[in-house]
PDB file of N, CA and C in Angstrom:
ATOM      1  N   UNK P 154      52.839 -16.363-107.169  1.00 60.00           N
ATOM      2  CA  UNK P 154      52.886 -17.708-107.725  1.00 60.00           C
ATOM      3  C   UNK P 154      53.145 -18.705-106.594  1.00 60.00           C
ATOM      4  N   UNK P 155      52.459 -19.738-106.577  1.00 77.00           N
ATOM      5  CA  UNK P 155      52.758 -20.757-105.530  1.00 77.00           C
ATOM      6  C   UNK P 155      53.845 -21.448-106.068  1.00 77.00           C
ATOM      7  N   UNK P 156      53.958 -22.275-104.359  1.00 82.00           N
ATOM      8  CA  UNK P 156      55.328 -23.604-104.976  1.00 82.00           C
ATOM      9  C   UNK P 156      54.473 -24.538-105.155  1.00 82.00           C
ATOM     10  N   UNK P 157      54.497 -25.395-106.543  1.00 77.00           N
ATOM     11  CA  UNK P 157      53.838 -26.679-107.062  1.00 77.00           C
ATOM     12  C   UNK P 157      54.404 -27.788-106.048  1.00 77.00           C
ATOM     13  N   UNK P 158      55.553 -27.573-105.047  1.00 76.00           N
ATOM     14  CA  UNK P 158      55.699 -28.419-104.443  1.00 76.00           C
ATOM     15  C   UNK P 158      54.642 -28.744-103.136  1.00 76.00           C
ATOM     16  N   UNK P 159      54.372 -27.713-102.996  1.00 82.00           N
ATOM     17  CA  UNK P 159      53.569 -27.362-101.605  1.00 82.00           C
ATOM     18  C   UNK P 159      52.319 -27.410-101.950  1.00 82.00           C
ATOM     19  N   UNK P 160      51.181 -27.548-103.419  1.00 83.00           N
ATOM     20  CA  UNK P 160      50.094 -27.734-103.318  1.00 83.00           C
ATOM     21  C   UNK P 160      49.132 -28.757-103.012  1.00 83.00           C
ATOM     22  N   UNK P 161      48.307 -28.756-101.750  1.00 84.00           N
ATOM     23  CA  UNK P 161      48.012 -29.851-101.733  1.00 84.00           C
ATOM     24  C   UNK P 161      47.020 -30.060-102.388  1.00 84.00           C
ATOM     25  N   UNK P 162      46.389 -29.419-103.694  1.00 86.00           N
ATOM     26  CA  UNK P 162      45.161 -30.376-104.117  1.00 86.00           C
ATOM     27  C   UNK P 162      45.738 -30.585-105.626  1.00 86.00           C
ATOM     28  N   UNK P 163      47.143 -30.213-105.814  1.00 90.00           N
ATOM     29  CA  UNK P 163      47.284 -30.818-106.905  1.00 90.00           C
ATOM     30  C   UNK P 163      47.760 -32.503-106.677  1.00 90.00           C
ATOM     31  N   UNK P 164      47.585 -33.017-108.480  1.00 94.00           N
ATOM     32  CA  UNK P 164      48.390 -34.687-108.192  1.00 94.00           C
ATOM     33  C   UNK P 164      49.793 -34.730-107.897  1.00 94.00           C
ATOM     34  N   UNK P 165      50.340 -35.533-107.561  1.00 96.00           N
ATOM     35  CA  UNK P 165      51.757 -35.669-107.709  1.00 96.00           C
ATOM     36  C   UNK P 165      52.249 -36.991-107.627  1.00 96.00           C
ATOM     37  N   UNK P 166      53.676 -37.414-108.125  1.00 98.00           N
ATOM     38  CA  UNK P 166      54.132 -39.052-108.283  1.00 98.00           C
ATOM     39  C   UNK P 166      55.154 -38.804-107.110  1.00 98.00           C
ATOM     40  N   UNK P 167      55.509 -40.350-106.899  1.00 98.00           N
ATOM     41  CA  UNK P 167      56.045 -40.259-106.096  1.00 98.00           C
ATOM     42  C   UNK P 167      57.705 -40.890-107.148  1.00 98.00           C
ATOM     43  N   UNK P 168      58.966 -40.538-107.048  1.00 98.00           N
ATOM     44  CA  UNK P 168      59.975 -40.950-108.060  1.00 98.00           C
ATOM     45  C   UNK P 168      60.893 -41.476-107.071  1.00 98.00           C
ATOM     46  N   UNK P 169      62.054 -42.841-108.144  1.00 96.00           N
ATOM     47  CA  UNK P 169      62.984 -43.428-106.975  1.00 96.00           C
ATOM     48  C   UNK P 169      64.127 -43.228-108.203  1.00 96.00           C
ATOM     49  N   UNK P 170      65.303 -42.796-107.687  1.00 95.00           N
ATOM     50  CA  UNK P 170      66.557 -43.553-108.625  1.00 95.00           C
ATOM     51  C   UNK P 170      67.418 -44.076-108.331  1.00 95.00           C
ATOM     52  N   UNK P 171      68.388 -44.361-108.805  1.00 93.00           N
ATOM     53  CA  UNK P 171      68.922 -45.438-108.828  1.00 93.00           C
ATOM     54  C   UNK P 171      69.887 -45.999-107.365  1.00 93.00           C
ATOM     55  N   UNK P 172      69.965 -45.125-106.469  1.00 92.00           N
ATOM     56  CA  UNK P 172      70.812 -45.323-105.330  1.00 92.00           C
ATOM     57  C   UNK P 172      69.228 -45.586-103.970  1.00 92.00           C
ATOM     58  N   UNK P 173      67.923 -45.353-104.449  1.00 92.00           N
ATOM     59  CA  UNK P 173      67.168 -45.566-103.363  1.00 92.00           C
ATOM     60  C   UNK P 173      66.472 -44.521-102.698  1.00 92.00           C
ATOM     61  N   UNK P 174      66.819 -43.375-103.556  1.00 93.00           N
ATOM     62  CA  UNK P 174      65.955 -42.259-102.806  1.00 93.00           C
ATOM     63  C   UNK P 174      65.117 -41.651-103.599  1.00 93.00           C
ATOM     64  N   UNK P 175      64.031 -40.955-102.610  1.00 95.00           N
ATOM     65  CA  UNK P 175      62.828 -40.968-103.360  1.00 95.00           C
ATOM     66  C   UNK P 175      61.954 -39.572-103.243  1.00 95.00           C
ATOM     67  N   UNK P 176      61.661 -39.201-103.928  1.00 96.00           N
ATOM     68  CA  UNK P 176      61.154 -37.652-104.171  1.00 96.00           C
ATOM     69  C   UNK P 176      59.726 -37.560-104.139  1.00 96.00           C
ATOM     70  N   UNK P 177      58.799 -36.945-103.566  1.00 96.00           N
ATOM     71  CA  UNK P 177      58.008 -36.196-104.069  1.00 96.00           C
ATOM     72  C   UNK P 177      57.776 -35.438-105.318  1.00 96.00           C
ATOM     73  N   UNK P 178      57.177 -35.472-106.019  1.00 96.00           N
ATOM     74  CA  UNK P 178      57.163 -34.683-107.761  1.00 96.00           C
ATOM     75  C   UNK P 178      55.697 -34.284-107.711  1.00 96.00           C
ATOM     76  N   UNK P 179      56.082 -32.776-108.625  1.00 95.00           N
ATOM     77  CA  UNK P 179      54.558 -32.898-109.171  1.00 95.00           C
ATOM     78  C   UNK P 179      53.875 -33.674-110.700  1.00 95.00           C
ATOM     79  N   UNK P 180      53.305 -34.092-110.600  1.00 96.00           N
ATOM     80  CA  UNK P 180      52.339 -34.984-111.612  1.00 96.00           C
ATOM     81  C   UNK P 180      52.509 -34.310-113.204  1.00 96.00           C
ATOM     82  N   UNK P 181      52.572 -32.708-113.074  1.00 94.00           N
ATOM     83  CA  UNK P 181      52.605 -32.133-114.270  1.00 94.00           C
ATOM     84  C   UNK P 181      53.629 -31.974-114.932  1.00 94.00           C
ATOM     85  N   UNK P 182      54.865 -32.012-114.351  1.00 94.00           N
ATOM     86  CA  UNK P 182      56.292 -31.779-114.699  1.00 94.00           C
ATOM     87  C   UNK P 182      56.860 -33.150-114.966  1.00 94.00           C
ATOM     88  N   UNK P 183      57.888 -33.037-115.702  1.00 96.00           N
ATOM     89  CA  UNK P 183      58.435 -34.439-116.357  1.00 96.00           C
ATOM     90  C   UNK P 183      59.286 -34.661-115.552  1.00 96.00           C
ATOM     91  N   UNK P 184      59.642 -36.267-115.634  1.00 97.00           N
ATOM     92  CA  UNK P 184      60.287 -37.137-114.751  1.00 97.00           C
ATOM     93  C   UNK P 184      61.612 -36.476-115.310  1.00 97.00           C
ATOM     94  N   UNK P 185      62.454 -36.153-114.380  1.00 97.00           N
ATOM     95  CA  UNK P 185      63.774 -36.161-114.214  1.00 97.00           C
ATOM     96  C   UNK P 185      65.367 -37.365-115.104  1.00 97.00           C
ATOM     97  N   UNK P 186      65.738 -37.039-115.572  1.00 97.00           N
ATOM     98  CA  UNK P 186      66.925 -38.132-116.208  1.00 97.00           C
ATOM     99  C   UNK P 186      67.093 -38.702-114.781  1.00 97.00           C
ATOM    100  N   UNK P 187      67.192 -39.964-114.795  1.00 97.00           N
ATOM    101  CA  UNK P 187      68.024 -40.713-113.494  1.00 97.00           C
ATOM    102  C   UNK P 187      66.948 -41.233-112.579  1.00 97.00           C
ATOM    103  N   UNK P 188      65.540 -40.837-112.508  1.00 98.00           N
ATOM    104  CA  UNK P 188      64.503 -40.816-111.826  1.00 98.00           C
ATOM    105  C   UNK P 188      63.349 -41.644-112.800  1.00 98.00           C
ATOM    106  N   UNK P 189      62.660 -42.568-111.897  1.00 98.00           N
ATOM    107  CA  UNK P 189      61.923 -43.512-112.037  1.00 98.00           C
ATOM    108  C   UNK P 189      60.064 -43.213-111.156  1.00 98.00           C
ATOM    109  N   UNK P 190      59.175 -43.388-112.292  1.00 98.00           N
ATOM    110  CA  UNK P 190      58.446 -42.578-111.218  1.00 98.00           C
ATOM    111  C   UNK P 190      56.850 -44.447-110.823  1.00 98.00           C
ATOM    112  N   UNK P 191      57.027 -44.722-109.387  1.00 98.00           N
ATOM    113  CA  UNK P 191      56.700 -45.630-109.002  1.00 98.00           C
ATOM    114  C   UNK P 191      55.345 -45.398-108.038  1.00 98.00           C
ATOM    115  N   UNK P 192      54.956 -44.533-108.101  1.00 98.00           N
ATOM    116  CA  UNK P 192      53.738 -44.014-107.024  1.00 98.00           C
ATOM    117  C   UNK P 192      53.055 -42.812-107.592  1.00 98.00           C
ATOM    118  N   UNK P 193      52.112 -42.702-107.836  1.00 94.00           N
ATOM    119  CA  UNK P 193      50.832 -41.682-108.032  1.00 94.00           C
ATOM    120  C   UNK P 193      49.385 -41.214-107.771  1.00 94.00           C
ATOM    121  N   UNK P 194      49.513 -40.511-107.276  1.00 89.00           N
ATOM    122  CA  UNK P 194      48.069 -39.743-106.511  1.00 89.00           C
ATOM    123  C   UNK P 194      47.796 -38.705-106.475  1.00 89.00           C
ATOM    124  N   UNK P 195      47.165 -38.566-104.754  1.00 92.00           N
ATOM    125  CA  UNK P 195      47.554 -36.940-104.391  1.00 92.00           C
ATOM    126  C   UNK P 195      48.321 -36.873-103.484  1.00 92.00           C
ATOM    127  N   UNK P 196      48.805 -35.667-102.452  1.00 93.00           N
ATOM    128  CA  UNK P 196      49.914 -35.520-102.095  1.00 93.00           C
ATOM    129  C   UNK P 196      50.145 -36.230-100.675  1.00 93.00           C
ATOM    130  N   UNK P 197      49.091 -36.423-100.017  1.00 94.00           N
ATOM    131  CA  UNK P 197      48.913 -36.942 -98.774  1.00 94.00           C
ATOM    132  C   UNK P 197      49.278 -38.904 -99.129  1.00 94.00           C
ATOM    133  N   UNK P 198      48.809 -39.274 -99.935  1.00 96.00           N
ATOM    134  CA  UNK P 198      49.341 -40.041-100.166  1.00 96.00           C
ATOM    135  C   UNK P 198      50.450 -40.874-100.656  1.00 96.00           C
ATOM    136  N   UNK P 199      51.089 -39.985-101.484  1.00 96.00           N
ATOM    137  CA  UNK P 199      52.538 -40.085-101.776  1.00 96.00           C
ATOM    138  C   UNK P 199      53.193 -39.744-100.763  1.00 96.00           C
ATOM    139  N   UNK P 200      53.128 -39.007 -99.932  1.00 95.00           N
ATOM    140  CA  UNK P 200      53.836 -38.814 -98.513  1.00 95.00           C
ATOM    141  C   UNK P 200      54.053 -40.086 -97.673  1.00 95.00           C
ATOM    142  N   UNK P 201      52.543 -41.076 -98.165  1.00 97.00           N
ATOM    143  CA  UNK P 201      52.032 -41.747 -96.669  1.00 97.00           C
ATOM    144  C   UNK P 201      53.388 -42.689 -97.414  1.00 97.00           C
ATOM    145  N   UNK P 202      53.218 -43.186 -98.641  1.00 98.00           N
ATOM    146  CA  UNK P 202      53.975 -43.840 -99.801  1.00 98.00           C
ATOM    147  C   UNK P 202      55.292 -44.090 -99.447  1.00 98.00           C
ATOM    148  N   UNK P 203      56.170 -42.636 -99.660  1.00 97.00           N
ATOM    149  CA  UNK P 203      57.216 -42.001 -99.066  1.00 97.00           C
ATOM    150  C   UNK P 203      58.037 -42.973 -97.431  1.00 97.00           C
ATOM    151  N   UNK P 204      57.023 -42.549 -96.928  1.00 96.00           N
ATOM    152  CA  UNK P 204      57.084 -42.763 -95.285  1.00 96.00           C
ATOM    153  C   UNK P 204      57.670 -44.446 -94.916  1.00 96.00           C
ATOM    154  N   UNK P 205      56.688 -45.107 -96.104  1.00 96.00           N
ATOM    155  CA  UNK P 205      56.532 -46.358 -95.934  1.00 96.00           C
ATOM    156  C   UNK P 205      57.369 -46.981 -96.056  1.00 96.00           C
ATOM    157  N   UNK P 206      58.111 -46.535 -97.514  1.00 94.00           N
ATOM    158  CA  UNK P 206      59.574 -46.949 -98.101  1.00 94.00           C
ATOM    159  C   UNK P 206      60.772 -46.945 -98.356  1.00 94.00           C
ATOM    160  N   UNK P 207      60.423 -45.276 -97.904  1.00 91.00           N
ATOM    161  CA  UNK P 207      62.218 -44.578 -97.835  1.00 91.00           C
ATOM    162  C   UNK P 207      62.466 -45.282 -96.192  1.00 91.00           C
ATOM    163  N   UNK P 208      62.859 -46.547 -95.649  1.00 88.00           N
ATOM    164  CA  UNK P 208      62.682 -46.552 -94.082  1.00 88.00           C
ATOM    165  C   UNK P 208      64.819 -46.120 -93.724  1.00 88.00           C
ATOM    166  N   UNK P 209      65.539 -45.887 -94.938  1.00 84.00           N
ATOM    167  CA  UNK P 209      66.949 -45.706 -94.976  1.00 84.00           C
ATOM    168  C   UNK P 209      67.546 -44.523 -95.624  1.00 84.00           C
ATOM    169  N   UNK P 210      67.294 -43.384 -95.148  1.00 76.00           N
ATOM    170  CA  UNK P 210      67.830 -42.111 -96.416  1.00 76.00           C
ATOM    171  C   UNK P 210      69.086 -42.266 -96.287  1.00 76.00           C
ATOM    172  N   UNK P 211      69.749 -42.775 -96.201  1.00 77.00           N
ATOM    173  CA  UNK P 211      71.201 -43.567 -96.681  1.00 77.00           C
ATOM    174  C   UNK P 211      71.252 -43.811 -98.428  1.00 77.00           C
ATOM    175  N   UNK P 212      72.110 -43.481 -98.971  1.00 73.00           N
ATOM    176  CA  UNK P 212      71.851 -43.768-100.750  1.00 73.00           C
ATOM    177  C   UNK P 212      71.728 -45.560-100.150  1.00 73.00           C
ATOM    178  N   UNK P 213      71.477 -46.253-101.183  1.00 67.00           N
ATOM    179  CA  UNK P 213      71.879 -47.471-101.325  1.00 67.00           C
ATOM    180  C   UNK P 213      73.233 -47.806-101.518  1.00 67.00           C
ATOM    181  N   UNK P 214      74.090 -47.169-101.775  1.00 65.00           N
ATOM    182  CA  UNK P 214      75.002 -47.941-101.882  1.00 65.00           C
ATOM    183  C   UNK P 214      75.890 -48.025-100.792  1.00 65.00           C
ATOM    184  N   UNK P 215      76.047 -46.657-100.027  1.00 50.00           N
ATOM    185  CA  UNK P 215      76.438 -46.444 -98.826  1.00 50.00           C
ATOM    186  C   UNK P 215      75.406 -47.630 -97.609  1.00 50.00           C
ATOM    187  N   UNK P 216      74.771 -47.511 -97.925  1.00 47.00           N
ATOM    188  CA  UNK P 216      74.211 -48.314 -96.562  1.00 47.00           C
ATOM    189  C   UNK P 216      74.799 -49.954 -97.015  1.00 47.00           C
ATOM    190  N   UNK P 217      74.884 -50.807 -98.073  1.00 52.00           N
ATOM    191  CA  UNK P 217      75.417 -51.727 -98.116  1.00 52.00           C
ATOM    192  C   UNK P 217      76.457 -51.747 -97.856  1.00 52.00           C
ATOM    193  N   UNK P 218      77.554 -50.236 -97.812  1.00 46.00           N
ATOM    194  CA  UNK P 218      78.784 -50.428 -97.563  1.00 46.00           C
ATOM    195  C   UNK P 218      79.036 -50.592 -95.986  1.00 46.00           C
ATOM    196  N   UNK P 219      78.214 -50.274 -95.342  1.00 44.00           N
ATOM    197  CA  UNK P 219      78.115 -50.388 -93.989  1.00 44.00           C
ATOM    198  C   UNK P 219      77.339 -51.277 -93.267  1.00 44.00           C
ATOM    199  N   UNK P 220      76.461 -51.938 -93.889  1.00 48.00           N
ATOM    200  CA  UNK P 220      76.431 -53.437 -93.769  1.00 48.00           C
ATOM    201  C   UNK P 220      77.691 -54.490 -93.689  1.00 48.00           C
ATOM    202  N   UNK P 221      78.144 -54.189 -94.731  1.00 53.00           N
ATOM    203  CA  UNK P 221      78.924 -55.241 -95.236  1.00 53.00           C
ATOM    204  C   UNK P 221      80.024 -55.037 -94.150  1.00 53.00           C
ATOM    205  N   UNK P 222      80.581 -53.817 -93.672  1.00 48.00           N
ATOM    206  CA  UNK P 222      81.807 -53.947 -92.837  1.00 48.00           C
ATOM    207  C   UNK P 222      80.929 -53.948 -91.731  1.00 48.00           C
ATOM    208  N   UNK P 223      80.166 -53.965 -91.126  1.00 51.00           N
ATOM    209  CA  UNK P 223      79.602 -54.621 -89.710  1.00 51.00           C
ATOM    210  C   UNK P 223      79.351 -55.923 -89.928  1.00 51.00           C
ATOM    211  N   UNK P 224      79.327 -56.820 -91.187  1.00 62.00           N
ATOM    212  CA  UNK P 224      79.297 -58.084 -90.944  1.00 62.00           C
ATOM    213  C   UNK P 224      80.406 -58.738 -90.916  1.00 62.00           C
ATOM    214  N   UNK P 225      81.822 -58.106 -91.263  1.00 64.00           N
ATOM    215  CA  UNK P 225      82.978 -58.297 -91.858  1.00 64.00           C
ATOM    216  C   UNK P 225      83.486 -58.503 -90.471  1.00 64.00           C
ATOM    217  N   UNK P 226      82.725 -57.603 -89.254  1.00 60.00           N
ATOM    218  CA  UNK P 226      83.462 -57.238 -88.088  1.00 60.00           C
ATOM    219  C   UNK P 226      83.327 -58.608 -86.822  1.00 60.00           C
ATOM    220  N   UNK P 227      82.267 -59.074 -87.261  1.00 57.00           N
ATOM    221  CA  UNK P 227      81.905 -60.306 -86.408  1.00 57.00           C
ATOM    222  C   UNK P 227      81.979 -61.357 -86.802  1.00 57.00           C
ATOM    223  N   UNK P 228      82.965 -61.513 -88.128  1.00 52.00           N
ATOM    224  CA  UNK P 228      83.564 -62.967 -88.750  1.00 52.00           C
ATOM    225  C   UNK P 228      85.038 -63.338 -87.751  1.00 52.00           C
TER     226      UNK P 228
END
């Protein structure tokens, strides 16, 4: 049996939730509780997708927290 993750001629979405990070999925399997699905194709392209937007694998909330005290630091 293959991994549906690894096929490349199947479709797949690309999913974000709620802190900013973003998955690869396959197209046939249901969206996840907590997961939002914002990109769909095939796999080379949800990658390119991926690439484009995840530019922080930091959750979101952590990376604002570290914003915020590097701006805190030069007041």
């Amino acid at each position: 049996m293959s991994n549906p993750f690894e096929d490349k001629d199947d479709a797949y979405v690309v999913l974000i939730n709620d802190v900013g990070q973003y998955s690869l999925w396959p197209a046939f399997a249901l969206v996840p509780a907590g997961w939002t699905q914002v990109f769909g194709q095939d796999r080379e392209a949800c990658l390119a997708y991926i690439e484009a937007h995840w530019t922080d694998m930091r959750p979101r909330q952590a990376s604002e927290s570290i914003t915020e005290v590097a701006a805190g630091d030069r007041g």
